[in-house]
Coordinates of C-alpha atoms in Angstrom, one line a residue:
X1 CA 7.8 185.7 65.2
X2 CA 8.3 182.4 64.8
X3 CA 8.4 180.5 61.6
X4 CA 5.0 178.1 61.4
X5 CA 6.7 175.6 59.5
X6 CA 9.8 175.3 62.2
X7 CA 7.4 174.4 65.2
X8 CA 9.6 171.7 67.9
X9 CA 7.3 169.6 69.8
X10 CA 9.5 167.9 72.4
X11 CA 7.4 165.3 74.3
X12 CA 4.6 165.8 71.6
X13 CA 2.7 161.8 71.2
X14 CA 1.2 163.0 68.2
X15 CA 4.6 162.3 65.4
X16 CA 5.0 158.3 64.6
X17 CA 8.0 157.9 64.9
X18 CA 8.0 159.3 68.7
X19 CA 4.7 157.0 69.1
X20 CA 7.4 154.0 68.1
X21 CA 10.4 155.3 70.3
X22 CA 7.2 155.8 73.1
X23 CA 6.9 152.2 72.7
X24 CA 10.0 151.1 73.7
X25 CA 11.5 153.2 75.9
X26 CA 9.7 151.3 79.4
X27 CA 11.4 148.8 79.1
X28 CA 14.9 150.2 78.4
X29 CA 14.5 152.0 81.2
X30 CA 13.5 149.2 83.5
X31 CA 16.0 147.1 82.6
X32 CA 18.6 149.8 83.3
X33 CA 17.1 150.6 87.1
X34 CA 16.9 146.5 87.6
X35 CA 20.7 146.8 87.2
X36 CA 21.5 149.8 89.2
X37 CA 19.8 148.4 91.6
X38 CA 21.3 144.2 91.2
X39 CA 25.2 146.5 91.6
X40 CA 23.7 148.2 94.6
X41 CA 22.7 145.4 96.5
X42 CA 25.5 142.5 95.2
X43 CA 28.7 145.1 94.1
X44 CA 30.8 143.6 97.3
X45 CA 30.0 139.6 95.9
X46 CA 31.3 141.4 92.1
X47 CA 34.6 142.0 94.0
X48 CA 35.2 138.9 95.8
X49 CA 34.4 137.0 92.7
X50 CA 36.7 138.8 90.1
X51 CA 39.2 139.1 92.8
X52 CA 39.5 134.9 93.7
X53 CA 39.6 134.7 90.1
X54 CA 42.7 136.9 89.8
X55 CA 44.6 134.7 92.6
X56 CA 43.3 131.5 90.5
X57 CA 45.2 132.9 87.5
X58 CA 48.3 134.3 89.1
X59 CA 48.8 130.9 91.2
X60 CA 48.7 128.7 88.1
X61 CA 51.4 131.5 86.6
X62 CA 53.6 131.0 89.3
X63 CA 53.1 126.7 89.6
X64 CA 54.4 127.1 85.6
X65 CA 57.1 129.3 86.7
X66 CA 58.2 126.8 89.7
X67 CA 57.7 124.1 87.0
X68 CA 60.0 125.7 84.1
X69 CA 62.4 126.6 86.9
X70 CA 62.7 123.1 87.5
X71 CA 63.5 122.2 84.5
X72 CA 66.1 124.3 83.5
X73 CA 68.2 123.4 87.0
X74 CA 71.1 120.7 85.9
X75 CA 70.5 117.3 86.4
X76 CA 73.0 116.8 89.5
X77 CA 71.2 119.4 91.6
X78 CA 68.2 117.4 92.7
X79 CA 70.4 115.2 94.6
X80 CA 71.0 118.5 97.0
X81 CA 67.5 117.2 98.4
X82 CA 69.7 114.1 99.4
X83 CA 70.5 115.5 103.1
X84 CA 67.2 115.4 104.2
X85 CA 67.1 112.2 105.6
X86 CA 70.3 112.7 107.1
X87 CA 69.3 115.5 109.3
X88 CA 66.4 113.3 110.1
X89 CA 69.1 110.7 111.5
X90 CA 71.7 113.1 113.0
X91 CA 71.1 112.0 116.6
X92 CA 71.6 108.4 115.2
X93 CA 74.6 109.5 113.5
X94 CA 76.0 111.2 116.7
X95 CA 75.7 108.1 118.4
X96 CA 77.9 105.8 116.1
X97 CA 80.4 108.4 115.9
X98 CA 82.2 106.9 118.9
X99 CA 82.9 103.2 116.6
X100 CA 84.2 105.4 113.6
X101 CA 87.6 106.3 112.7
X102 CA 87.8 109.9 112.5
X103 CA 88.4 110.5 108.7
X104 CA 85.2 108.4 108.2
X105 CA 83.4 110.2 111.0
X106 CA 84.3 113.7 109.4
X107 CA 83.5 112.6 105.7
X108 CA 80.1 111.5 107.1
X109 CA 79.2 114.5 109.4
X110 CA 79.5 116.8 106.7
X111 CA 76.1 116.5 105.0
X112 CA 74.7 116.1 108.2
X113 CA 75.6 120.1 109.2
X114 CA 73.1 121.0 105.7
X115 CA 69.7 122.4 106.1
X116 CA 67.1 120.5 104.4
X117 CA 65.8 122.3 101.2
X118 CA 62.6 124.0 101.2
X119 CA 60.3 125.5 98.4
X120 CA 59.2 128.8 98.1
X121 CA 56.9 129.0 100.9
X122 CA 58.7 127.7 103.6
X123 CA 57.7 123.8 102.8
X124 CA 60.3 121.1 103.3
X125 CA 60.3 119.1 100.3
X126 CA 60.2 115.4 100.0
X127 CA 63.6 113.2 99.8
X128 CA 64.1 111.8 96.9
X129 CA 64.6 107.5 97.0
X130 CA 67.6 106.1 97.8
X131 CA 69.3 109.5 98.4
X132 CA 70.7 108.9 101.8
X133 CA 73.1 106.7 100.5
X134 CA 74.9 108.8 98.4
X135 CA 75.4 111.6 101.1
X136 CA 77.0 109.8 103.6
X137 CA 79.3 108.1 101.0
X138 CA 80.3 110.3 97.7
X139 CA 79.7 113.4 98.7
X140 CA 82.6 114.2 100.9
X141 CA 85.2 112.3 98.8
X142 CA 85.0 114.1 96.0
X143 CA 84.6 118.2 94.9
X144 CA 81.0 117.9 93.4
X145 CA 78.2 116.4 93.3
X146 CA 77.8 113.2 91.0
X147 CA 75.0 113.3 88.4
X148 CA 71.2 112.3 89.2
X149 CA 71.7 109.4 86.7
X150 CA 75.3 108.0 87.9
X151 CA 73.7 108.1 91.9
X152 CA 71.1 105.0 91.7
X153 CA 74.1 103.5 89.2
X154 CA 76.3 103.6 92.1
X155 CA 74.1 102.5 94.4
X156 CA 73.3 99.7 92.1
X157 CA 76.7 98.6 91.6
X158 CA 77.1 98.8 95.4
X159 CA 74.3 96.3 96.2
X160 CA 75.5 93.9 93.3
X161 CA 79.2 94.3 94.7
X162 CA 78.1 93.2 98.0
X163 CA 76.7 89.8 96.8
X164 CA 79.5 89.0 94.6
X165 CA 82.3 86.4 95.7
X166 CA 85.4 88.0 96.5
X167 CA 87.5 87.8 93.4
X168 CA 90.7 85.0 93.6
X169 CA 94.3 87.1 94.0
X170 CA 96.2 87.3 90.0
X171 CA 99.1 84.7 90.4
X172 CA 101.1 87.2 88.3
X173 CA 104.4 85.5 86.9
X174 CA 107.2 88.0 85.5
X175 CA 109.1 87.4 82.2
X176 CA 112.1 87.7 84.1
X177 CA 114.5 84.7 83.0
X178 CA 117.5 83.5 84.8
X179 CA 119.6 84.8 81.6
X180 CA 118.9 88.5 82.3
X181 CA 121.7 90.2 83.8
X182 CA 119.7 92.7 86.0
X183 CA 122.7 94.0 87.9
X184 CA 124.6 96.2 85.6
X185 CA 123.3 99.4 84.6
X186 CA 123.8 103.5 85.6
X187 CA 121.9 105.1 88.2
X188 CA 119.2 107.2 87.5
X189 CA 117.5 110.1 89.7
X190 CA 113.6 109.5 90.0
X191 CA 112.1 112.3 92.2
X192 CA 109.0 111.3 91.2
X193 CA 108.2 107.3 92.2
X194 CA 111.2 107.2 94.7
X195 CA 111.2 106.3 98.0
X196 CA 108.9 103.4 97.9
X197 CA 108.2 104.6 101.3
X198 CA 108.4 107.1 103.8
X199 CA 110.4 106.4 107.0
X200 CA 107.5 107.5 109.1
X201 CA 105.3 105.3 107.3
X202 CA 107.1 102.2 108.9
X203 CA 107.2 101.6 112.4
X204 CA 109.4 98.2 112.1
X205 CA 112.4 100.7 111.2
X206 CA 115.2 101.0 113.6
X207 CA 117.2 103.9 115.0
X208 CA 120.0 102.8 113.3
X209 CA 119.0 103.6 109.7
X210 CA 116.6 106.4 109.7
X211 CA 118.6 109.2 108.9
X212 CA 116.5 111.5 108.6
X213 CA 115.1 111.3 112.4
X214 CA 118.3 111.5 113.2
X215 CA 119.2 114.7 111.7
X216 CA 120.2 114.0 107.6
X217 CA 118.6 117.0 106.0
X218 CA 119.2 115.8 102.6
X219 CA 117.0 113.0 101.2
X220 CA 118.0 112.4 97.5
X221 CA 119.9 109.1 98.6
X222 CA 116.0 108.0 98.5
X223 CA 115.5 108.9 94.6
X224 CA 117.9 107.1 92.9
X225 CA 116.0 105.0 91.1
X226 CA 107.7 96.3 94.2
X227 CA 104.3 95.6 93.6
X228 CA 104.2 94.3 97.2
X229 CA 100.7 93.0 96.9
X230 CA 102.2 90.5 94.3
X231 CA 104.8 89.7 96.3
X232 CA 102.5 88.7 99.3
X233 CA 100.7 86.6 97.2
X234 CA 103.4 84.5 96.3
X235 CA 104.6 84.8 100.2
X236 CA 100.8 83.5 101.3
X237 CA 101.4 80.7 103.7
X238 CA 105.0 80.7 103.3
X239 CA 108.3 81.6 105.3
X240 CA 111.0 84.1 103.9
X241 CA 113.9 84.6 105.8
X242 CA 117.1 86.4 105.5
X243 CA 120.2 85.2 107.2
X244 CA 123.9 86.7 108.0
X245 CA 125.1 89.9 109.2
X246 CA 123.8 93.2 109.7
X247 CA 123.6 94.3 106.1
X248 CA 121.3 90.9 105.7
X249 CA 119.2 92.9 108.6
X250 CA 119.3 96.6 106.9
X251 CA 117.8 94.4 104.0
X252 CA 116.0 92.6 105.8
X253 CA 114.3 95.9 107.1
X254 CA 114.0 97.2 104.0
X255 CA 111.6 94.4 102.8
X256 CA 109.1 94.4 106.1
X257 CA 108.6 97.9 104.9
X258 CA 108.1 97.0 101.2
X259 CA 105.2 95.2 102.2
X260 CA 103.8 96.2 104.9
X261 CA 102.3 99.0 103.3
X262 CA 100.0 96.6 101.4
X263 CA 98.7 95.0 105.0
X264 CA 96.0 97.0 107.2
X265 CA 96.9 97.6 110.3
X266 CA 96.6 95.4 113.3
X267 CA 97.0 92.4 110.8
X268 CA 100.9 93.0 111.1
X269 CA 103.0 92.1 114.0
X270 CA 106.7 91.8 114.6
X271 CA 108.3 89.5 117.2
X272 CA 111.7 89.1 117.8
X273 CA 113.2 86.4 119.9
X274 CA 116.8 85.6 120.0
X275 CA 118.6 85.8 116.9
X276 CA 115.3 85.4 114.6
X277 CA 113.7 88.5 113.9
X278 CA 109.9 87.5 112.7
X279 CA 107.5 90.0 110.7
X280 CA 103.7 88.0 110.3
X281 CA 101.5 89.1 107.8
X282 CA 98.3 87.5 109.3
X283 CA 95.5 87.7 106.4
X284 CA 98.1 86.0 104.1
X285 CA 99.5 83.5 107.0
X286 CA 102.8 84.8 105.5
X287 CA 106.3 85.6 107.2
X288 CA 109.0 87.8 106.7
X289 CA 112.1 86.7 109.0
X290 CA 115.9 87.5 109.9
X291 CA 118.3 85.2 111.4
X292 CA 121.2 86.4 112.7
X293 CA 124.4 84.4 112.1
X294 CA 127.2 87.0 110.6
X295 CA 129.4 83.9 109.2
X296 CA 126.6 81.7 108.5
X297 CA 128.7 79.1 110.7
X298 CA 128.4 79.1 114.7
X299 CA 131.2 81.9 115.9
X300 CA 131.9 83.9 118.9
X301 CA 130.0 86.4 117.5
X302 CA 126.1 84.6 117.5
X303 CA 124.9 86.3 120.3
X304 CA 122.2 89.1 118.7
X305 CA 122.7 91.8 121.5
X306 CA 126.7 91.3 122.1
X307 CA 128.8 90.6 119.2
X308 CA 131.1 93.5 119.3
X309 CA 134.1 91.2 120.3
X310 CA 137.9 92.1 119.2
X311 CA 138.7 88.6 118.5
X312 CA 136.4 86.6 116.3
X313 CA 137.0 82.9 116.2
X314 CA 134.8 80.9 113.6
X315 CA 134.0 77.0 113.5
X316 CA 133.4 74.6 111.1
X317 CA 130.1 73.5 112.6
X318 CA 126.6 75.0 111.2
X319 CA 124.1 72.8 112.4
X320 CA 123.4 75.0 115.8
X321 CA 122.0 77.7 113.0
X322 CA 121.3 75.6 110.3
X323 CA 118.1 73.8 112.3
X324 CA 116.0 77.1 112.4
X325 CA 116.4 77.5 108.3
X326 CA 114.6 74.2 107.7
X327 CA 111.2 74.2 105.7
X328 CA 111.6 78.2 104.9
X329 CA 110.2 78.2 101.7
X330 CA 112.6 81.4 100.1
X331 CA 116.0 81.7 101.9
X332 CA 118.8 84.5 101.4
X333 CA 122.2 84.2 102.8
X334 CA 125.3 86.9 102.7
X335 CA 128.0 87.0 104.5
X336 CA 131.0 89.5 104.3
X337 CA 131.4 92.5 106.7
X338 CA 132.6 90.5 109.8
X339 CA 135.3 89.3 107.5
X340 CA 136.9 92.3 106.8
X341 CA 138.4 93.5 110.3
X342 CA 141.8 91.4 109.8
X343 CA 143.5 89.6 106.7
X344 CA 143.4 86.4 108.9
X345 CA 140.8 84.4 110.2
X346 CA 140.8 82.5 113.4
X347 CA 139.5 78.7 113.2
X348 CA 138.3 76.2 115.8
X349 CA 139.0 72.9 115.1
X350 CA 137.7 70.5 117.4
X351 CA 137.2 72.0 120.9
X352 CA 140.8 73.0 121.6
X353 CA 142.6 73.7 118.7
X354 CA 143.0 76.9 116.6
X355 CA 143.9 78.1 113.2
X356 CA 145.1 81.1 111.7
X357 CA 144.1 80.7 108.1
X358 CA 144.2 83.2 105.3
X359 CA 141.2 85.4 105.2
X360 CA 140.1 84.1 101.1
X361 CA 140.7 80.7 102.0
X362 CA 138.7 80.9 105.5
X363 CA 135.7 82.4 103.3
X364 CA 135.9 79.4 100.8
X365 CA 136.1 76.5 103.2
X366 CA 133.0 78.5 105.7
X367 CA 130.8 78.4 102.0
X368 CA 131.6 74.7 101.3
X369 CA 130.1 74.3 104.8
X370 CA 127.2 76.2 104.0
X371 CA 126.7 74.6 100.4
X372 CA 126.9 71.2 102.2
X373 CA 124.2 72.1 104.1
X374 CA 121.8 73.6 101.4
X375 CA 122.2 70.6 99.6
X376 CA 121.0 67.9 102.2
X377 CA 118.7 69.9 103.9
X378 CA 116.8 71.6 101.2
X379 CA 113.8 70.6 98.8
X380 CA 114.5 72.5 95.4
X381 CA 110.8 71.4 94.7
X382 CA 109.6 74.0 97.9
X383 CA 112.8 76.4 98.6
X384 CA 114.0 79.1 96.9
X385 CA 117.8 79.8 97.8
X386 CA 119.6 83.0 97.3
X387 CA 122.9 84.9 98.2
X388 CA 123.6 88.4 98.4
X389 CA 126.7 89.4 97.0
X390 CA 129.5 92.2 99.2
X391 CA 127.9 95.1 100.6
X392 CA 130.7 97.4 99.8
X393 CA 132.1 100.2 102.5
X394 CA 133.4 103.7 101.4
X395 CA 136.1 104.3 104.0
X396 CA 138.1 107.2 101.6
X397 CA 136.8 110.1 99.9
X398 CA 139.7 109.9 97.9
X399 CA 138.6 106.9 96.3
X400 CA 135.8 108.9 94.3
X401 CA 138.4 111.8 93.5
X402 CA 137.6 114.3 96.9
X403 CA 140.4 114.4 99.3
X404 CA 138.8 117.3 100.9
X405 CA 135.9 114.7 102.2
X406 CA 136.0 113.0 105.5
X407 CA 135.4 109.0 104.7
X408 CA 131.4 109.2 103.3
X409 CA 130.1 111.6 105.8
X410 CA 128.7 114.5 103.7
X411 CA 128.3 112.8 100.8
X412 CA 125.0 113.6 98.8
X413 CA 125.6 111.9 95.2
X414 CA 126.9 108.7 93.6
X415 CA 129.2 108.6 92.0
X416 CA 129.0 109.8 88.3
X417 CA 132.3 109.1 86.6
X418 CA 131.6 105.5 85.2
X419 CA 135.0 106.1 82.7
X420 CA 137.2 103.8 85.0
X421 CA 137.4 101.2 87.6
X422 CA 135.9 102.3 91.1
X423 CA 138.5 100.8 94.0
X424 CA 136.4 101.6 97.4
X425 CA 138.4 99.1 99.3
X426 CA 136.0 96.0 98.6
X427 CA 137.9 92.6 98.9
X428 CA 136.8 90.9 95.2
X429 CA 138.1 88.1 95.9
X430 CA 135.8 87.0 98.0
X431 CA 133.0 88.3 95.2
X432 CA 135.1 85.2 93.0
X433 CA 134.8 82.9 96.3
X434 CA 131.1 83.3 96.3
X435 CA 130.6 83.0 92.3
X436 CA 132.5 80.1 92.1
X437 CA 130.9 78.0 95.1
X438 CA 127.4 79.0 94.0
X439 CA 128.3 77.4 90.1
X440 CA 129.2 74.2 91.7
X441 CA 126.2 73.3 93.6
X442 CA 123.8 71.1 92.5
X443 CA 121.0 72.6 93.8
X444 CA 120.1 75.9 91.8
X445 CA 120.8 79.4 93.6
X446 CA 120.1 82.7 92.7
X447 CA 122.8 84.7 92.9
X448 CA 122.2 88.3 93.7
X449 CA 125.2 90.6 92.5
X450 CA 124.9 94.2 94.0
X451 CA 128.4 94.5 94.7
X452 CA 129.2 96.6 91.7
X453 CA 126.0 99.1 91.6
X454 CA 126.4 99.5 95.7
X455 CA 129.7 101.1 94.8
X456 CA 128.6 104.0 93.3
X457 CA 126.5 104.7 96.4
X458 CA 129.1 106.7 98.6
X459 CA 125.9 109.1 99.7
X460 CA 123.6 106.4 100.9
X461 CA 125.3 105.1 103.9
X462 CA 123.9 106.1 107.5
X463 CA 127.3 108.3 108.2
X464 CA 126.9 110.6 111.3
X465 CA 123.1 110.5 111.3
X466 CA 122.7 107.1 113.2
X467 CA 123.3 104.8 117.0
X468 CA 126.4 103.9 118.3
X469 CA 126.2 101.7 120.6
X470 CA 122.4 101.6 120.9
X471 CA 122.4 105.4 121.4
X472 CA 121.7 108.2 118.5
X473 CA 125.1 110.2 118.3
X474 CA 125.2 113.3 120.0
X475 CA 126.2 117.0 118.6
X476 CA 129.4 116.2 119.6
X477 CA 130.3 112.9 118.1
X478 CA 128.5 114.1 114.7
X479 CA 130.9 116.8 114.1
X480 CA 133.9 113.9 114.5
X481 CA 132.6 112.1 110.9
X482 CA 136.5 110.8 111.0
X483 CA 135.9 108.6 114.5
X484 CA 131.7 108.2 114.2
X485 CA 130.8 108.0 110.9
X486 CA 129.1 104.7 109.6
X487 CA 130.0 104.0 106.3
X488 CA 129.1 100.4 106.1
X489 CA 125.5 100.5 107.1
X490 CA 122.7 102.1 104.6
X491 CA 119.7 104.6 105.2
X492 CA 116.0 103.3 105.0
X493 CA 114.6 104.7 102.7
X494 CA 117.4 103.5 100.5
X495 CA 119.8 101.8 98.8
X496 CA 118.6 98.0 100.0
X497 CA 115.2 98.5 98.4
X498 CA 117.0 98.2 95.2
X499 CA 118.2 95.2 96.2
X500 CA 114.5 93.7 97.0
X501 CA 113.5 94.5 93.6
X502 CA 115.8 92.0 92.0
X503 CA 114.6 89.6 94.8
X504 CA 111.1 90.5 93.7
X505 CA 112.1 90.2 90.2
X506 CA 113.2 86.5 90.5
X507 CA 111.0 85.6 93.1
X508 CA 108.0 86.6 90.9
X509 CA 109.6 85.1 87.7
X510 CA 109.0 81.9 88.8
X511 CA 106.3 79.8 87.5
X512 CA 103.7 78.7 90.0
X513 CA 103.3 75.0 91.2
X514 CA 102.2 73.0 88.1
X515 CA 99.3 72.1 89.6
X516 CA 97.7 75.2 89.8
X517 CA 96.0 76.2 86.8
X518 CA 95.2 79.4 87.2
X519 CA 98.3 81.2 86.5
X520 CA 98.5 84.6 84.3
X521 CA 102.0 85.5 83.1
X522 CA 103.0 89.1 82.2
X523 CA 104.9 89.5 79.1
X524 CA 106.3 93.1 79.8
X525 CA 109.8 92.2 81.4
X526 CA 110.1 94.0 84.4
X527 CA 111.2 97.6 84.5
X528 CA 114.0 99.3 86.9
X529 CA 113.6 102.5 86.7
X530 CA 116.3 103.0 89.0
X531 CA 118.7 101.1 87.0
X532 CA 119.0 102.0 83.3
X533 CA 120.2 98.2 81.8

């Protein structure tokens, strides 16, 4: 049996508090059908909703990503959007490839070969401003990319450049004064500025003095120790011209390739016609000349092409020469190998009579002559006159202390023992001929002395590894240095740049015309650095 006061009633309407849950309860319950039955007919709309909100939220995520991304990239590597617009142009490009020199054509092609940058999904993105510019110019000169914030710089300096008047050449002057002996000194090896040039690098270069086309292996000759753009300037619209013998020539050489490097090409041009030799410099209206006259006065040896004669007779005329030195503005005269083949000179006088007169004494009456003619034919106020001292020979290894040497032929060093006299065979007295004539002219001349430091220089001469007799030497002749070798003349690269510089040196020490007044001089004397002073 059953407790009476434990009775359950479970759906009983008789308790209150049921009668107040009663109450209630309807609408509870509707409400929770309504919404069964809203997630019944609308649950695919729920899922589309929540899920375009989802790809709402993760495309803003990634757009901050992109954006942060962006930012932490360097600086320089927007301007890899840059090659857009020349990818654009590459057919353009292609067709002005045919007016371009190939280095320019290749440094410009390179960007052009770049695919254009893209984002992440797929989209080409925009070019940046002025971007073109800097690809088809500084990219393929240099290892990397420029900065963001040098490129519009550049570009700005570019446009300002191109509007500015081109700036007036520096009329340089050199503290250089007549006082300063230039021409004694050691040799010293430089490696690292020397040669001034390369013998390929200079067309106007004859057979005769590149030895190394023609077969020298060695090339430290070149390094024993010319702003040429200087040089030209003080050349511009004037006439330089070397006169004399062949050495005058190698030198002569020597300073067409000083400064033709400076010149572009096809604004260079060398004529030769007769016994003047004329390099042009055509932007600076400016010559570089050679006259041929080996005794300065007319002989039997004037003729250019064929002067090898076995008797040499000289005159006491100069005026057949002298006419095409007129209204040069710098002039440089030597005169000494031709002397040297016998102690005695043969003399015309008149148009019958000869004269066997002592080889000094020929030498001084021939530079009287010359001086004569310097001083009533030349305008200190517009010419510059110089003389080059003896180009000495080196006939004798044993001269230099090598009897086992075969004259200079093999020779790869100065000499190095400065503790005595060197006796190579040169004839000093005409050195004191020379001195002596120059000191009593009126007229001021330079006189250049590169007798003494040429001495030293038994490994600079052409030897074996040059023409004879307008032909290269063959195998044969090369192995006979006693019979072929050319001691006299010198290699280009070489010793005669040397002698330039002290040309340059003088020539660029001297004030320019009063009444310009635009003149800037340098106060740092010049440096040899191929002559320790």
């Amino acid at each position: 049996m059953r407790s009476p006061g434990r009775r359950t009633f479970v759906l009983s309407p008789r308790t209150p508090a049921m009668k107040r849950k009663h109450g209630r309860n309807p609408v509870s319950v509707f409400l929770f059908f309504v919404l069964i039955l809203v997630m019944l007919m609308y649950g695919e709309d729920f899922n589309s909703i929540a899920e375009h909100s989802l790809r709402n939220s993760r495309a803003k995520s990634q757009e901050l990503a992109r954006q942060e991304l962006a930012i932490a990239k360097p600086r320089h590597e927007g301007l890899i959007l840059d090659s857009t617009e020349v990818a654009k142009e590459e057919n353009e490009e292609e067709e002005r490839k045919e007016e371009k020199p190939v280095l320019q054509r290749e440094a410009s092609d390179a960007p052009a070969r770049d695919e254009p940058p893209t984002d992440e999904e797929g989209r080409q993105l925009p070019e940046r401003e002025g971007a073109k510019a800097s690809v088809a110019v500084d990219v393929p000169r240099v290892g990397q990319l420029p900065s963001a914030g040098s490129q519009g710089h550049e570009q700005r300096a570019v446009t300002s450049d191109q509007h500015k008047p081109e700036a007036k050449p520096q009329r340089v002057v050199l503290n250089v004064p007549e006082t300063c002996d230039l021409f004694e000194g050691r040799w010293v090896y430089d490696d690292v500025s020397y040669p001034l040039y390369k013998e390929h690098e200079c067309q106007f270069l004859t057979e005769q003095v590149t030895c190394m086309r023609n077969g020298r292996r060695d090339d430290n000759y070149q390094k024993w120790r010319f702003d040429a753009r200087v040089l030209l300037e003080r050349l511009r619209g004037k006439r330089l011209m070397f006169v004399g013998d062949s050495l005058n020539r190698n030198q002569w050489e020597s300073m067409v390739c000083l400064v033709q490097s400076a010149i572009p090409w096809g604004k260079k041009t060398l004529t030769k016609n007769g016994s003047l030799n004329v390099f042009r410099a055509e932007d600076y209206n400016a010559t570089v000349e050679f006259y041929w006259a080996p005794f300065l006065v007319e002989s039997n040896a004037d003729d250019p092409r064929i002067h090898s004669v076995p008797n040499r007779v000289i005159t006491n005329s100069i005026a057949k020469h002298g006419k095409h030195w007129k209204g040069v503005d710098y002039l440089i005269f030597n005169t000494y190998i031709w002397w040297m083949n016998t102690p005695k000179m043969t003399v015309l006088r008149g148009s019958t009579k000869y004269s066997r007169i002592e080889r000094a004494a020929a030498y001084r009456r021939v530079l009287r002559i010359w001086a004569r003619w310097v001083r009533r034919n030349v305008n200190p106020k517009k010419t510059m006159v110089f003389f080059i001292s003896l180009s000495p020979n080196h006939m004798r290894s044993e001269d230099w202390d090598n009897p086992e040497g075969i004259k200079c032929a093999l020779e790869t060093m100065p000499v190095t023992d400065t503790s005595r006299p060197l006796e190579v065979g040169t004839d000093w007295r005409l050195f004191a001929v020379e001195e002596s004539v120059i000191r009593s002219m009126r007229l001021p001349v330079s006189f250049i002395k590169i007798t003494a430091l040429s001495e030293f220089r038994k490994d600079a001469h052409t030897s074996v590894h040059t023409l004879r007799q307008g032909k290269l030497l063959t195998a044969e002749q090369q192995a006979d240095p006693a019979t072929f070798a050319d001691c006299i003349h010198w290699c280009l690269p070489g010793l005669p740049d040397t002698w330039n510089e002290f040309l340059y040196a003088r020539i660029a020490s001297r004030p320019w015309p009063s009444q310009e007044t635009h003149t800037h001089r340098s106060h740092t004397n010049l440096s040899f650095s191929h002559i320790v002073l």
